[in-house]
Amino acid sequence: MATILLIDEDHRYRRLLGDQLTRFGHLVTEIALHESGRTLSDLTCHTHRRPDVVIVDPVVPAVDGLLLMRLLCVASRRPVLAHSIRGIDDDVVRMLRAGADGFLPKPCPPTVVDACVGALLRRVPPAPPPAPSEVGALRIDVAGRSVTVDGRPVALTRTEFELLAYLAEHPGRVVPRSQLRTRIRAEGLPSAASLDALLCRLRRKLGERSTGTKYLHTARGRGVSLRPVPAREQITQTSGSDAAR
């Protein structure tokens, strides 16, 4: 299994290819090319989990896709596969000279994309694990697949851990629910109700109460963020809970 970052402005093709690669056992994160600026920022963070391979279509009108691809190559320090409908020799040469490690014309059978990913990874070591993330008293160690709160271990299922680790890659940022569902789709949780149930179990295991949130914050209509509660807010929540009792 490889962790793949799939960047393509064509939503339908991106979703189709992402689903097919997921069936091959890969963990796929999909984004549009015009949204890759934030991803570039994430890839420069030492706590961010790097993809094993980046697949990108850099040919987009009104966007300097080759520049973005070059920046992705530098920021990710991972193999980059250019995957575009533009198969003219000069275009392919420009993509390869911009830093791509290979080129595949679009559309392409998913079996061929899967084989190319495997070929790249046979020649490049796996992505190094990120440093542990600390959010208040919560510590998430992706390399050791462990979570602690105040030094005490927290037992999580694989899906719960994947969700928490993904939120930890974007500390303090509201991650859209659709993005969370995409990340955990391989775990068999495609519906919003399943995501809600997963978040509820995760909050309970992290010691959060209905009267106060410590780490997992829901932004109504937007998504979920992982961040510590400021000390002043913790005092307010504690006081409110005491008053309720």
XYZ file of C-alpha atoms in Angstrom:
245
model
C 0.000 0.000 0.000
C 1.216 3.475 -0.866
C 0.083 6.872 0.364
C -0.734 8.861 -2.771
C -1.365 12.577 -3.170
C -3.521 13.001 -6.294
C -3.685 16.557 -7.678
C -5.983 17.176 -10.631
C -8.326 20.003 -11.575
C -10.806 17.580 -13.188
C -13.015 16.593 -10.242
C -14.708 13.666 -11.972
C -11.486 12.114 -13.256
C -9.746 12.730 -9.928
C -12.518 11.003 -7.994
C -12.659 8.079 -10.448
C -8.902 7.485 -10.371
C -8.820 7.965 -6.603
C -11.532 5.338 -6.104
C -9.743 2.882 -8.387
C -6.386 3.343 -6.659
C -8.101 2.920 -3.290
C -9.399 -0.459 -4.468
C -5.785 -1.441 -5.128
C -5.123 -0.829 -1.435
C -3.582 2.646 -1.629
C -4.448 5.533 0.678
C -5.356 8.435 -1.617
C -5.774 12.124 -0.815
C -7.368 14.110 -3.648
C -7.140 17.870 -4.197
C -7.579 20.290 -7.092
C -4.481 21.900 -8.548
C -5.632 25.425 -7.650
C -5.862 24.312 -3.987
C -2.317 22.951 -3.850
C -0.855 26.108 -2.290
C -1.996 25.031 1.157
C -0.640 21.543 0.498
C 2.754 23.025 -0.338
C 2.728 24.737 3.042
C 1.796 21.476 4.776
C 4.602 19.543 3.084
C 7.220 21.893 4.526
C 6.042 21.065 8.084
C 8.057 18.323 9.808
C 4.935 16.934 11.525
C 3.067 16.432 8.239
C 2.848 12.883 6.902
C 4.415 12.941 3.460
C 2.882 11.001 0.584
C 4.898 8.156 -0.898
C 4.073 9.358 -4.421
C 2.531 12.522 -5.896
C 0.427 12.221 -9.066
C -0.320 15.577 -10.693
C -1.826 16.974 -13.878
C 0.019 20.304 -14.239
C -1.735 21.455 -17.415
C -4.463 23.921 -16.391
C -5.556 27.095 -18.218
C -4.620 30.342 -16.451
C -2.485 28.474 -13.893
C 1.287 27.993 -14.025
C 0.994 24.267 -13.368
C 4.619 23.577 -14.199
C 5.753 26.015 -11.522
C 3.402 24.390 -8.999
C 4.715 20.961 -9.971
C 8.302 22.144 -9.553
C 7.456 23.461 -6.087
C 5.736 20.175 -5.229
C 8.864 18.270 -6.198
C 10.984 20.444 -3.921
C 8.537 20.542 -0.983
C 7.514 16.883 -0.972
C 10.952 15.403 -1.738
C 8.978 12.434 -3.068
C 8.563 10.877 -6.541
C 6.239 12.946 -8.727
C 4.329 11.374 -11.612
C 2.956 13.780 -14.247
C -0.397 12.530 -15.558
C -1.890 14.712 -18.268
C -3.938 14.613 -21.441
C -1.216 16.661 -23.123
C 1.029 14.102 -24.775
C 2.905 16.373 -27.194
C 6.633 15.711 -26.995
C 7.528 19.299 -26.040
C 4.972 19.287 -23.213
C 6.272 16.002 -21.845
C 9.846 17.299 -21.995
C 8.822 20.421 -20.049
C 7.113 18.325 -17.356
C 10.133 16.063 -16.938
C 12.524 19.007 -16.868
C 10.312 20.692 -14.259
C 11.035 17.773 -11.922
C 8.582 14.982 -12.747
C 10.000 11.473 -12.322
C 7.748 10.037 -15.026
C 4.848 10.775 -17.366
C 1.593 8.935 -18.080
C -0.941 10.115 -20.689
C -4.527 10.655 -19.606
C -6.785 8.713 -19.596
C -4.854 5.655 -18.525
C -5.930 2.257 -17.143
C -5.663 2.283 -13.336
C -3.624 -0.923 -13.508
C -0.929 1.010 -15.393
C -0.990 3.870 -12.853
C -0.716 1.322 -10.035
C 2.223 -0.374 -11.777
C 4.006 2.976 -12.248
C 3.545 3.816 -8.568
C 5.058 0.452 -7.672
C 7.981 0.991 -10.042
C 8.768 4.405 -8.536
C 8.648 3.050 -4.991
C 10.993 0.161 -5.822
C 13.663 2.776 -6.525
C 12.919 5.266 -3.745
C 12.859 4.559 0.010
C 9.478 5.024 1.764
C 8.652 8.486 3.058
C 10.191 9.085 6.507
C 7.686 9.158 9.376
C 6.690 12.592 10.681
C 7.643 13.796 14.122
C 5.029 13.252 16.869
C 2.345 15.938 17.064
C 1.461 17.532 20.390
C -1.831 19.352 20.888
C -2.033 20.440 24.500
C -1.765 17.257 26.589
C -2.588 15.128 23.524
C 0.371 13.437 21.774
C 0.000 11.613 18.459
C 2.921 9.476 17.274
C 2.260 8.343 13.690
C 5.471 6.313 13.450
C 4.643 4.354 16.614
C 0.873 4.477 15.936
C 0.241 5.531 19.524
C -1.804 8.241 21.234
C -1.459 9.505 24.790
C -3.304 12.087 26.884
C -1.360 13.437 29.858
C 1.069 10.553 29.309
C -1.668 7.918 29.531
C -2.090 5.644 26.470
C -5.383 5.819 24.575
C -6.558 2.688 22.747
C -7.944 3.592 19.308
C -9.178 1.548 16.393
C -7.325 1.864 13.093
C -9.990 4.184 11.680
C -10.065 6.372 14.789
C -6.287 6.678 14.689
C -6.249 7.543 10.961
C -8.835 10.282 11.492
C -6.992 11.786 14.457
C -3.628 11.583 12.684
C -5.059 13.325 9.636
C -6.468 16.150 11.763
C -3.075 16.410 13.469
C -1.503 17.094 10.077
C -3.562 20.309 9.973
C -3.437 21.583 13.584
C -5.777 24.477 14.251
C -7.242 24.323 10.740
C -10.862 23.440 9.998
C -10.785 20.322 7.799
C -13.949 19.947 5.665
C -16.125 16.946 6.401
C -15.910 15.842 2.761
C -12.125 15.756 3.057
C -12.333 13.671 6.228
C -14.690 11.202 4.566
C -12.305 10.906 1.617
C -9.418 10.128 3.968
C -11.284 7.369 5.818
C -13.177 6.011 2.806
C -10.809 3.052 2.649
C -11.962 2.107 6.148
C -15.563 1.637 5.010
C -17.119 4.805 6.442
C -18.610 6.641 3.459
C -21.588 8.332 5.143
C -21.845 11.487 7.221
C -23.616 9.528 9.958
C -20.655 7.143 10.194
C -18.263 10.080 10.490
C -20.392 11.586 13.266
C -20.375 8.279 15.154
C -16.601 8.009 14.697
C -16.040 11.525 16.038
C -18.309 10.800 18.995
C -16.308 7.681 19.947
C -13.031 9.517 19.474
C -14.133 12.402 21.706
C -15.177 9.959 24.410
C -11.838 8.132 24.306
C -9.940 11.429 24.517
C -11.848 12.274 27.694
C -14.046 15.007 26.268
C -17.416 15.658 27.861
C -20.629 16.966 26.395
C -20.162 20.085 28.526
C -16.759 20.942 27.111
C -14.427 20.279 24.181
C -10.696 19.880 24.705
C -9.342 18.971 21.306
C -11.927 18.163 18.604
C -13.859 21.284 17.674
C -16.760 21.255 15.226
C -17.270 24.300 13.008
C -20.940 24.066 12.070
C -21.389 23.678 8.334
C -17.630 23.668 7.717
C -15.796 20.764 9.330
C -13.635 19.757 12.301
C -10.421 21.152 13.735
C -7.902 19.754 16.203
C -6.598 22.350 18.620
C -6.151 22.764 22.383
C -8.616 24.794 24.373
C -7.020 27.996 25.757
C -6.607 27.991 29.537
C -9.226 30.751 29.941
C -11.774 28.722 27.953
C -11.007 25.599 29.983
C -11.759 27.491 33.195
C -15.066 28.721 31.754
C -16.055 25.197 30.699
C -15.129 23.765 34.106
C -17.098 26.447 35.910
C -20.117 25.828 33.715
C -19.922 22.097 34.358
C -19.683 22.607 38.119
C -22.650 24.954 38.042
C -24.705 22.418 36.111
C -24.023 19.814 38.770
